[in-house]
Tab-separated table of C-alpha atoms and ligand atoms in Angstrom:
chain	number	residue	atom	x	y	z
Z	1	MET	CA	-11.760	24.572	70.725
Z	2	PRO	CA	-9.701	24.710	73.867
Z	3	ARG	CA	-6.672	22.449	73.891
Z	4	SER	CA	-8.040	20.229	76.665
Z	5	VAL	CA	-11.105	19.132	74.641
Z	6	VAL	CA	-9.152	18.668	71.406
Z	7	ASP	CA	-6.497	16.604	73.213
Z	8	TYR	CA	-9.040	14.592	75.157
Z	9	PHE	CA	-11.220	13.623	72.195
Z	10	ARG	CA	-8.698	14.106	69.388
Z	11	CYS	CA	-11.375	15.943	67.388
Z	12	PRO	CA	-10.814	18.603	64.711
Z	13	GLU	CA	-10.290	22.106	66.103
Z	14	SER	CA	-12.648	23.655	63.589
Z	15	PHE	CA	-15.991	22.711	65.135
Z	16	ILE	CA	-16.457	25.517	67.588
Z	17	ASP	CA	-14.577	28.323	69.118
Z	18	PHE	CA	-14.603	28.550	72.916
Z	19	ARG	CA	-13.684	31.910	74.317
Z	20	LYS	CA	-13.087	33.194	77.775
Z	21	PRO	CA	-14.403	36.663	78.506
Z	22	ALA	CA	-12.020	39.494	79.306
Z	23	PRO	CA	-10.389	38.769	82.676
Z	24	ALA	CA	-12.084	41.787	84.306
Z	25	GLY	CA	-13.570	40.587	87.567
Z	26	ALA	CA	-11.915	37.145	87.455
Z	27	GLN	CA	-11.292	35.718	90.905
Z	28	GLY	CA	-9.737	32.654	92.313
Z	29	PRO	CA	-8.659	30.081	91.738
Z	30	GLY	CA	-11.545	28.579	93.662
Z	31	TYR	CA	-14.434	26.170	93.409
Z	32	PHE	CA	-17.538	26.653	91.257
Z	33	ARG	CA	-19.859	24.380	89.323
Z	34	PHE	CA	-20.170	23.833	85.591
Z	35	GLY	CA	-23.676	22.392	85.459
Z	36	ASP	CA	-25.153	20.209	88.181
Z	37	ASP	CA	-22.491	17.561	88.482
Z	38	VAL	CA	-19.156	19.066	87.416
Z	39	LEU	CA	-17.022	20.754	90.043
Z	40	CYS	CA	-14.290	23.118	88.822
Z	41	PHE	CA	-11.335	24.694	90.567
Z	42	ALA	CA	-10.022	27.615	88.500
Z	43	THR	CA	-9.976	31.372	88.094
Z	44	SER	CA	-13.347	32.592	86.909
Z	45	THR	CA	-15.672	35.550	86.596
Z	46	VAL	CA	-18.313	33.556	88.479
Z	47	GLY	CA	-17.913	33.525	92.248
Z	48	CYS	CA	-15.095	31.231	93.403
Z	49	ALA	CA	-15.431	29.497	96.768
Z	50	SER	CA	-12.515	28.287	98.891
Z	51	ASP	CA	-14.445	25.166	99.903
Z	52	PRO	CA	-16.121	22.642	97.571
Z	53	THR	CA	-19.085	22.118	99.932
Z	54	GLY	CA	-22.002	24.493	100.221
Z	55	THR	CA	-23.755	26.425	97.474
Z	56	LEU	CA	-21.485	27.147	94.539
Z	57	ALA	CA	-21.913	29.514	91.593
Z	58	ASP	CA	-22.706	27.754	88.297
Z	59	ALA	CA	-20.535	28.709	85.319
Z	60	LEU	CA	-23.071	27.145	82.939
Z	61	ASP	CA	-25.544	29.946	83.822
Z	62	GLN	CA	-23.007	32.458	82.534
Z	63	THR	CA	-22.026	30.519	79.410
Z	64	ARG	CA	-23.409	32.057	76.206
Z	65	PHE	CA	-23.096	31.706	72.460
Z	66	GLU	CA	-22.102	34.511	70.117
Z	67	GLY	CA	-22.306	33.298	66.534
Z	68	ALA	CA	-19.970	30.336	66.243
Z	69	SER	CA	-18.311	31.129	69.570
Z	70	CYS	CA	-19.062	29.820	73.016
Z	71	ILE	CA	-18.134	32.319	75.713
Z	72	LEU	CA	-17.164	30.641	78.974
Z	73	PRO	CA	-16.515	32.399	82.283
Z	74	PHE	CA	-13.393	30.278	82.870
Z	75	HIS	CA	-10.610	28.627	80.910
Z	76	PRO	CA	-11.288	24.893	80.374
Z	77	SER	CA	-7.600	23.971	80.074
Z	78	GLU	CA	-6.803	25.664	83.376
Z	79	ALA	CA	-9.759	23.954	85.080
Z	80	THR	CA	-8.698	20.588	83.613
Z	81	ASN	CA	-5.049	20.913	84.584
Z	82	ASN	CA	-5.819	22.151	88.114
Z	83	LEU	CA	-7.574	18.834	88.725
Z	84	ARG	CA	-5.214	16.517	86.837
Z	85	TYR	CA	-2.096	18.037	88.400
Z	86	GLU	CA	-3.859	18.271	91.801
Z	87	ARG	CA	-3.372	22.018	92.079
Z	88	TYR	CA	-6.608	22.294	94.036
Z	89	ILE	CA	-4.965	20.456	96.932
Z	90	ALA	CA	-2.201	23.022	97.552
Z	91	GLN	CA	-4.818	25.130	99.328
Z	92	THR	CA	-5.215	22.636	102.115
Z	93	GLN	CA	-1.695	22.045	103.346
Z	94	LYS	CA	-1.195	18.939	105.409
Z	95	PRO	CA	-1.195	19.740	109.134
Z	96	LEU	CA	2.123	19.237	110.877
Z	97	TRP	CA	0.971	16.281	112.955
Z	98	LYS	CA	0.225	14.391	109.781
Z	99	SER	CA	3.744	14.789	108.499
Z	100	ILE	CA	5.045	13.646	111.882
Z	101	ALA	CA	2.751	10.616	111.701
Z	102	ARG	CA	4.121	9.959	108.220
Z	103	GLU	CA	7.695	10.095	109.442
Z	104	THR	CA	6.946	7.698	112.251
Z	105	TYR	CA	5.023	5.384	110.012
Z	106	TYR	CA	7.639	5.211	107.285
Z	107	GLY	CA	10.548	5.028	109.666
Z	108	LEU	CA	8.996	1.986	111.311
Z	109	ARG	CA	7.035	0.441	108.485
Z	110	PRO	CA	9.250	-2.505	107.611
Z	111	LEU	CA	9.363	-3.499	111.294
Z	112	LEU	CA	5.672	-3.211	112.091
Z	113	PRO	CA	3.265	-6.091	111.682
Z	114	VAL	CA	0.236	-5.419	109.489
Z	115	SER	CA	-2.120	-5.343	112.514
Z	116	ILE	CA	-0.273	-2.382	114.075
Z	117	ARG	CA	0.211	-0.624	110.744
Z	118	ARG	CA	-3.457	-0.672	110.023
Z	119	HIS	CA	-4.318	0.809	113.429
Z	120	LEU	CA	-1.959	3.682	112.722
Z	121	GLN	CA	-3.364	4.093	109.228
Z	122	ARG	CA	-6.973	4.050	110.367
Z	123	ALA	CA	-6.298	6.740	112.969
Z	124	TRP	CA	-4.616	8.824	110.349
Z	125	LEU	CA	-7.259	8.332	107.638
Z	126	LYS	CA	-10.100	9.126	110.052
Z	127	GLY	CA	-12.989	10.914	108.370
Z	128	TRP	CA	-11.950	9.883	104.851
Z	129	ASP	CA	-15.504	8.883	103.915
Z	130	ALA	CA	-16.843	12.339	104.792
Z	131	ARG	CA	-14.617	14.097	102.274
Z	132	PRO	CA	-16.813	15.467	99.460
Z	133	PHE	CA	-14.127	15.879	96.837
Z	134	PRO	CA	-12.670	14.094	94.934
Z	135	ARG	CA	-15.665	11.797	94.741
Z	136	TRP	CA	-15.036	8.304	96.087
Z	137	PRO	CA	-14.737	5.481	94.946
Z	138	VAL	CA	-14.083	6.938	91.461
Z	139	ASP	CA	-13.944	10.580	90.443
Z	140	THR	CA	-14.711	11.418	86.808
Z	141	THR	CA	-14.919	15.212	87.100
Z	142	VAL	CA	-12.368	15.870	84.342
Z	143	ASP	CA	-14.113	13.395	82.039
Z	144	ARG	CA	-17.549	14.884	82.668
Z	145	MET	CA	-16.147	18.382	82.128
Z	146	GLN	CA	-14.789	17.417	78.679
Z	147	ALA	CA	-18.108	15.745	77.795
Z	148	ARG	CA	-19.995	18.899	78.810
Z	149	LEU	CA	-17.731	21.063	76.645
Z	150	LEU	CA	-18.168	18.737	73.672
Z	151	ARG	CA	-21.904	18.862	74.191
Z	152	LEU	CA	-21.856	22.674	74.203
Z	153	ALA	CA	-19.876	22.545	70.972
Z	154	LEU	CA	-22.505	20.231	69.462
Z	155	GLU	CA	-25.413	22.354	70.629
Z	156	ASN	CA	-23.980	25.381	68.914
Z	157	SER	CA	-22.862	23.535	65.800
Z	158	ARG	CA	-24.720	23.168	62.539
Z	159	GLU	CA	-23.334	19.643	62.292
Z	160	GLU	CA	-25.258	16.695	63.670
Z	161	CYS	CA	-22.152	15.043	65.018
Z	162	ILE	CA	-18.556	15.844	65.894
Z	163	PRO	CA	-16.008	13.213	64.841
Z	164	PHE	CA	-13.161	12.168	67.116
Z	165	ILE	CA	-10.523	9.441	67.323
Z	166	TRP	CA	-11.969	6.717	69.544
Z	167	PHE	CA	-10.188	6.316	72.879
Z	168	TRP	CA	-8.974	2.728	72.418
Z	169	PRO	CA	-7.648	0.610	69.551
Z	170	GLU	CA	-9.959	-1.515	67.404
Z	171	GLY	CA	-13.010	0.101	68.968
Z	172	LYS	CA	-12.489	-1.521	72.394
Z	173	SER	CA	-15.004	-0.121	74.894
Z	174	ALA	CA	-12.509	0.558	77.706
Z	175	CYS	CA	-9.103	-0.569	78.964
Z	176	ALA	CA	-7.677	-2.376	82.007
Z	177	ILE	CA	-4.098	-2.788	83.248
Z	178	MET	CA	-2.889	-5.072	86.026
Z	179	THR	CA	0.259	-3.987	87.884
Z	180	HIS	CA	2.268	-5.459	90.778
Z	181	ASP	CA	4.569	-3.499	93.085
Z	182	VAL	CA	7.123	-5.833	94.661
Z	183	GLU	CA	7.726	-4.590	98.212
Z	184	THR	CA	9.955	-7.239	99.815
Z	185	GLU	CA	12.195	-10.221	99.175
Z	186	ALA	CA	9.197	-12.475	99.944
Z	187	GLY	CA	7.195	-10.587	97.328
Z	188	LEU	CA	9.926	-11.132	94.786
Z	189	ARG	CA	9.843	-14.859	95.491
Z	190	ALA	CA	6.046	-14.847	94.976
Z	191	CYS	CA	6.257	-13.299	91.481
Z	192	GLY	CA	6.466	-16.629	89.653
Z	193	ARG	CA	3.225	-17.861	91.182
Z	194	LEU	CA	1.537	-14.540	90.380
Z	195	MET	CA	2.623	-14.820	86.735
Z	196	ASP	CA	1.111	-18.323	86.678
Z	197	PHE	CA	-2.226	-16.950	87.967
Z	198	ASN	CA	-2.211	-14.202	85.339
Z	199	ASP	CA	-1.229	-16.570	82.547
Z	200	ASN	CA	-4.173	-18.819	83.404
Z	201	ASP	CA	-6.461	-15.974	82.339
Z	202	GLN	CA	-4.148	-14.616	79.618
Z	203	ILE	CA	-3.646	-11.350	81.471
Z	204	LYS	CA	-0.130	-9.973	81.050
Z	205	SER	CA	0.798	-7.419	83.689
Z	206	SER	CA	3.704	-5.279	84.865
Z	207	PHE	CA	6.031	-5.735	87.846
Z	208	GLN	CA	7.509	-2.673	89.539
Z	209	LEU	CA	10.840	-3.454	91.233
Z	210	ILE	CA	12.516	-1.371	93.965
Z	211	PRO	CA	16.114	-0.800	92.835
Z	212	GLU	CA	17.795	-0.083	96.202
Z	213	GLY	CA	17.623	-1.285	99.775
Z	214	ARG	CA	14.847	-3.857	99.843
Z	215	TYR	CA	16.221	-6.756	97.792
Z	216	THR	CA	18.690	-7.352	95.003
Z	217	VAL	CA	17.408	-7.012	91.465
Z	218	THR	CA	19.664	-9.123	89.254
Z	219	PRO	CA	19.676	-8.970	85.447
Z	220	GLN	CA	18.445	-12.589	85.580
Z	221	THR	CA	15.331	-11.529	87.533
Z	222	VAL	CA	14.536	-8.816	85.019
Z	223	ASP	CA	15.066	-11.194	82.076
Z	224	TRP	CA	12.994	-13.922	83.722
Z	225	ILE	CA	9.955	-11.635	84.133
Z	226	ARG	CA	10.316	-10.189	80.653
Z	227	GLU	CA	10.853	-13.524	78.933
Z	228	ARG	CA	7.551	-14.677	80.365
Z	229	GLY	CA	5.896	-11.766	78.533
Z	230	PHE	CA	5.468	-9.470	81.537
Z	231	GLU	CA	6.760	-5.940	81.899
Z	232	VAL	CA	9.394	-4.635	84.333
Z	233	ASN	CA	9.210	-1.078	85.671
Z	234	VAL	CA	11.000	0.878	88.385
Z	235	HIS	CA	9.286	1.283	91.783
Z	236	ASP	CA	10.618	4.316	93.668
Z	237	LEU	CA	14.347	4.334	94.584
Z	238	ARG	CA	14.559	3.074	98.177
Z	239	HIS	CA	10.831	3.137	99.030
Z	240	ASP	CA	11.477	5.029	102.262
Z	241	GLY	CA	8.817	7.746	101.893
Z	242	HIS	CA	11.442	10.458	101.257
Z	243	LEU	CA	11.660	10.612	97.451
Z	244	PHE	CA	9.786	13.925	97.199
Z	245	ASP	CA	11.058	15.592	100.405
Z	246	ASN	CA	12.840	18.480	98.665
Z	247	TYR	CA	13.752	19.231	95.100
Z	248	ALA	CA	17.546	18.987	95.464
Z	249	SER	CA	17.491	15.469	96.895
Z	250	PHE	CA	14.676	14.477	94.540
Z	251	ALA	CA	16.725	15.573	91.501
Z	252	ARG	CA	19.663	13.410	92.683
Z	253	SER	CA	17.358	10.439	93.263
Z	254	ALA	CA	15.662	10.974	89.888
Z	255	GLU	CA	19.057	10.681	88.193
Z	256	ARG	CA	19.680	7.367	89.915
Z	257	ILE	CA	16.169	6.186	89.086
Z	258	ASN	CA	16.725	7.086	85.418
Z	259	ARG	CA	19.944	5.039	85.463
Z	260	TYR	CA	18.107	2.023	86.903
Z	261	ALA	CA	15.426	2.423	84.238
Z	262	ARG	CA	18.112	2.125	81.562
Z	263	ARG	CA	19.666	-0.839	83.344
Z	264	PHE	CA	16.305	-2.636	83.657
Z	265	GLY	CA	15.253	-1.569	80.149
Z	266	SER	CA	12.115	-0.004	81.701
Z	267	THR	CA	9.930	2.770	80.312
Z	268	GLY	CA	7.513	3.072	83.254
Z	269	PHE	CA	7.686	4.193	86.893
Z	270	ARG	CA	5.671	4.193	90.083
Z	271	SER	CA	6.665	5.928	93.306
Z	272	GLY	CA	6.435	4.267	96.732
Z	273	VAL	CA	2.980	4.605	98.361
Z	274	LEU	CA	1.910	6.909	95.489
Z	275	TYR	CA	3.908	9.828	96.907
Z	276	ARG	CA	4.276	12.429	94.228
Z	277	ASN	CA	4.862	15.988	93.149
Z	278	GLN	CA	3.627	16.154	89.573
Z	279	ASP	CA	5.399	19.479	89.019
Z	280	TRP	CA	8.756	17.668	89.378
Z	281	PHE	CA	8.108	14.771	86.981
Z	282	GLY	CA	10.117	16.533	84.275
Z	283	ALA	CA	13.280	15.210	85.983
Z	284	PHE	CA	12.335	11.653	85.019
Z	285	SER	CA	13.388	10.197	81.695
Z	286	PHE	CA	10.489	7.712	81.708
Z	287	SER	CA	7.912	7.462	79.025
Z	288	TYR	CA	5.076	6.945	81.497
Z	289	ASP	CA	4.239	7.174	85.178
Z	290	MET	CA	1.671	5.346	87.325
Z	291	SER	CA	1.923	7.236	90.650
Z	292	VAL	CA	-1.183	9.431	90.603
Z	293	PRO	CA	-4.369	8.105	92.209
Z	294	ASN	CA	-7.775	9.047	90.852
Z	295	ALA	CA	-9.213	9.848	94.308
Z	296	ALA	CA	-6.716	9.450	97.141
Z	297	HIS	CA	-8.954	9.324	100.222
Z	298	LEU	CA	-7.392	6.078	101.429
Z	299	ASP	CA	-3.800	6.863	100.471
Z	300	PRO	CA	-1.331	8.678	102.730
Z	301	GLN	CA	-1.019	11.669	100.378
Z	302	PRO	CA	-4.380	13.357	99.746
Z	303	GLY	CA	-5.570	14.530	96.339
Z	304	GLY	CA	-6.313	12.729	93.101
Z	305	CYS	CA	-6.342	13.572	89.405
Z	306	CYS	CA	-10.154	13.228	89.043
Z	307	THR	CA	-9.967	11.445	85.694
Z	308	VAL	CA	-10.138	7.854	84.448
Z	309	MET	CA	-8.222	8.648	81.253
Z	310	PRO	CA	-4.464	8.797	80.641
Z	311	TYR	CA	-3.117	12.334	80.313
Z	312	PHE	CA	0.169	13.999	79.454
Z	313	ASN	CA	2.288	15.767	82.035
Z	314	GLY	CA	4.916	17.380	79.801
Z	315	SER	CA	6.443	14.502	77.857
Z	316	ILE	CA	5.445	11.878	80.459
Z	317	LEU	CA	2.178	10.033	80.013
Z	318	GLU	CA	0.286	9.533	83.263
Z	319	LEU	CA	-1.649	6.290	83.641
Z	320	PRO	CA	-3.627	7.103	86.795
Z	321	VAL	CA	-4.379	4.545	89.502
Z	322	THR	CA	-8.160	4.359	89.217
Z	323	THR	CA	-9.073	1.558	91.647
Z	324	THR	CA	-8.412	0.744	95.308
Z	325	GLN	CA	-5.183	-1.103	96.111
Z	326	ASP	CA	-5.284	-4.665	97.442
Z	327	TYR	CA	-3.668	-3.632	100.749
Z	328	THR	CA	-6.364	-1.014	101.369
Z	329	LEU	CA	-9.124	-3.427	100.473
Z	330	PHE	CA	-7.862	-6.234	102.720
Z	331	HIS	CA	-6.455	-4.303	105.670
Z	332	ILE	CA	-8.136	-0.885	105.846
Z	333	LEU	CA	-11.599	-1.672	104.505
Z	334	GLU	CA	-11.253	-5.231	105.802
Z	335	THR	CA	-12.995	-7.010	102.996
Z	336	TYR	CA	-12.116	-9.913	100.748
Z	337	SER	CA	-15.023	-9.238	98.412
Z	338	ILE	CA	-14.411	-7.805	94.934
Z	339	GLU	CA	-17.614	-5.750	95.135
Z	340	LEU	CA	-15.779	-2.424	95.481
Z	341	TRP	CA	-13.563	-3.251	92.506
Z	342	GLN	CA	-16.658	-4.163	90.488
Z	343	THR	CA	-18.318	-0.856	91.390
Z	344	GLN	CA	-15.191	1.036	90.367
Z	345	ILE	CA	-14.862	-0.886	87.100
Z	346	GLU	CA	-18.494	-0.136	86.279
Z	347	ALA	CA	-18.014	3.605	86.853
Z	348	ILE	CA	-14.846	3.558	84.710
Z	349	LEU	CA	-16.458	1.578	81.887
Z	350	ALA	CA	-19.374	4.043	81.858
Z	351	ARG	CA	-16.775	6.669	80.853
Z	352	ASN	CA	-14.883	4.302	78.512
Z	353	GLY	CA	-11.862	4.838	80.764
Z	354	LEU	CA	-8.802	3.030	82.089
Z	355	ALA	CA	-9.227	0.633	85.025
Z	356	SER	CA	-5.803	0.200	86.636
Z	357	PHE	CA	-5.063	-2.194	89.478
Z	358	ILE	CA	-2.244	-2.498	92.012
Z	359	VAL	CA	-1.997	-5.971	93.511
Z	360	HIS	CA	1.138	-6.807	95.527
Z	361	PRO	CA	2.681	-10.280	95.433
Z	362	ASP	CA	3.600	-9.557	99.092
Z	363	TYR	CA	-0.041	-9.399	100.232
Z	364	LEU	CA	-1.254	-12.488	98.364
Z	365	ASN	CA	0.162	-14.497	101.235
Z	366	ASN	CA	-3.024	-16.188	102.426
Z	367	GLY	CA	-5.843	-18.195	100.878
Z	368	ARG	CA	-8.496	-15.499	101.146
Z	369	ALA	CA	-6.334	-12.887	99.437
Z	370	VAL	CA	-5.483	-15.303	96.617
Z	371	GLU	CA	-9.165	-16.211	96.154
Z	372	THR	CA	-10.057	-12.520	95.942
Z	373	TYR	CA	-7.377	-11.903	93.347
Z	374	LEU	CA	-8.466	-14.887	91.264
Z	375	SER	CA	-12.067	-13.561	91.355
Z	376	LEU	CA	-10.833	-10.206	90.074
Z	377	LEU	CA	-8.910	-11.867	87.240
Z	378	ASN	CA	-11.982	-13.877	86.342
Z	379	HIS	CA	-14.167	-10.766	86.380
Z	380	LEU	CA	-11.755	-8.964	84.045
Z	381	LYS	CA	-11.652	-11.978	81.748
Z	382	GLN	CA	-15.474	-11.938	81.547
Z	383	LEU	CA	-15.443	-8.240	80.674
Z	384	ARG	CA	-12.902	-8.880	77.931
Z	385	GLN	CA	-15.221	-11.518	76.482
Z	386	HIS	CA	-18.569	-9.823	76.944
Z	387	ALA	CA	-17.927	-6.069	77.234
Z	388	ASN	CA	-15.155	-5.631	74.660
Z	389	LEU	CA	-12.627	-4.594	77.345
Z	390	TRP	CA	-8.999	-4.222	76.216
Z	391	ILE	CA	-6.614	-5.777	78.789
Z	392	ALA	CA	-3.073	-4.680	78.045
Z	393	ARG	CA	0.313	-4.134	79.621
Z	394	PRO	CA	0.871	-0.521	80.709
Z	395	GLY	CA	3.600	-0.132	78.071
Z	396	GLU	CA	1.131	-1.073	75.325
Z	397	VAL	CA	-1.329	1.530	76.601
Z	398	ASN	CA	1.491	4.091	76.608
Z	399	THR	CA	2.378	3.277	72.986
Z	400	TRP	CA	-1.223	3.464	71.842
Z	401	TRP	CA	-2.010	6.720	73.686
Z	402	ARG	CA	1.088	8.394	72.273
Z	403	GLN	CA	0.241	7.307	68.741
Z	404	ARG	CA	-3.365	8.473	69.133
Z	405	SER	CA	-2.121	11.872	70.333
Z	406	GLN	CA	-0.266	12.300	67.014
Z	407	MET	CA	-3.006	11.020	64.674
Z	408	ARG	CA	-5.123	13.320	62.527
Z	409	LEU	CA	-8.738	13.156	61.368
Z	410	VAL	CA	-9.168	13.850	57.671
Z	411	ARG	CA	-12.463	14.321	55.843
Z	412	THR	CA	-12.647	12.332	52.628
Z	413	GLY	CA	-15.930	12.713	50.778
Z	414	GLY	CA	-18.745	12.221	53.259
Z	415	SER	CA	-16.799	10.400	55.935
Z	416	TRP	CA	-13.739	10.780	58.156
Z	417	THR	CA	-10.554	8.759	58.227
Z	418	VAL	CA	-7.653	8.655	60.680
Z	419	GLU	CA	-4.097	9.241	59.474
Z	420	GLY	CA	-0.727	8.742	61.137
Z	421	PRO	CA	1.390	5.907	62.554
Z	422	GLY	CA	-0.814	3.280	64.226
Z	423	SER	CA	-3.982	4.597	62.554
Z	424	GLU	CA	-4.831	1.130	61.201
Z	425	ARG	CA	-5.915	0.270	64.763
Z	426	ALA	CA	-7.778	3.547	65.261
Z	427	ARG	CA	-11.512	4.051	64.776
Z	428	VAL	CA	-13.464	7.198	64.003
Z	429	ALA	CA	-16.124	7.917	66.620
Z	430	LEU	CA	-19.033	10.293	66.228
Z	431	ALA	CA	-20.456	12.294	69.128
Z	432	SER	CA	-24.081	13.383	68.815
Z	433	ILE	CA	-27.008	14.290	71.037
Z	434	GLU	CA	-29.586	11.509	71.141
Z	435	ARG	CA	-32.768	11.978	73.204
Z	436	GLY	CA	-31.117	14.779	75.135
Z	437	GLU	CA	-27.947	12.810	76.009
Z	438	LEU	CA	-24.448	12.984	74.603
Z	439	HIS	CA	-23.904	9.769	72.715
Z	440	TYR	CA	-20.833	8.182	71.085
Z	441	ARG	CA	-20.834	5.708	68.273
Z	442	ILE	CA	-18.096	4.366	66.057
Z	443	GLN	CA	-18.437	5.380	62.423
Z	444	HIS	CA	-20.309	2.538	60.671
Z	445	HIS	CA	-20.638	0.668	64.015
Z	446	GLU	CA	-22.301	0.976	67.375
Z	447	ILE	CA	-19.876	0.742	70.303
Z	448	ALA	CA	-20.524	-2.323	72.369
Z	449	ASN	CA	-21.364	-1.186	75.886
Z	450	ALA	CA	-20.790	2.506	75.279
Z	451	LYS	CA	-23.073	4.364	77.640
Z	452	SER	CA	-24.396	7.860	77.269
Z	453	ALA	CA	-21.659	10.231	78.214
Z	454	SER	CA	-23.209	13.532	79.218
Q	501	LIG	ZN1	5.360	0.045	97.025
């Protein structure tokens, strides 16, 4: 099996052999389809288009079986990584005026009232809802691609099911993390109240603190947050929009950021405004990052990793931002309803994925915003009770995902067991085709709320 499917499902490699045909005639990278609803961006022997709209060639039409092998006209790992690492976006460089707008916006941001900021942002985000790809409000292309590959493996297999290590501990249906980026001194002062809100619903979250320029982070602040059972991570360096300007200055900043991480005792990071260059993340000494949006239509930097699952970028685990930020909800979309969040959560749960939230203590500065946040907490609490949702701190998700990546499935007699550190929390899942749909169930159990996954 290709690495991407084995790593995604943690299934044995022996079930089927995927092969790419000889590269003769390969073009691209470009866009093509893999079945009706999976868009790929990769090199391929099917026609590659430079634009994701319009009629695209379908790689599934040119997929064939030869004995135990499945011959694909593209490489699944390349197609997966081009989406996760946002390599599809390099084709459409940002026009110059946008980078000028960015400079202006970030230069002025701390001085501008929200009403002016949102006018600037709206002008700049114009047309966001017409963008076909990534799919808004949640893009699951990578997840659907892996499911399609697993299904192909099943169709060509003599086995009725393919075992894999279930995505979450103790058979939880999906996962949610709550995170708070602290933007200003006022935000820092509001953290205590936010922790009280979260504690009311037993939801422990993480706080990302800016180490330079905005406010002073004392060891007492870090201890206070941690002693209450919350997590402390590093948020950018100075939060001035310049972290990723060029590699030389980035490398110097990354060194400072790594030093602050040691000082704070942090293992996680998020950049300011989700600016990023995933190819440079190797300079960080963090264990995990939370700077990559799933579908970035409403963020200043376009793109998105098109998955609702954590993934590795070298030795760093990426926990993607899979829902809309509070600021965007309140000030760009101008709503205080949690309907959009509910829609996103539903789409993520349908893929058994990770729902991750960014809510700023700075923006919970009025009654309506607080009410909205409390409704979200209540909704998550209900899902924990009734839909078997795992609500965890990001660091706990990081620990689990790393352990799962090292576990092995072993056949003993007629059934499978999981071995390796942490395996006592792991469950064996079985993928099969039921009534024409890819279906997951946990060995000896049905998964509460697992939906068909094809
Ligand atoms: Zn921020």
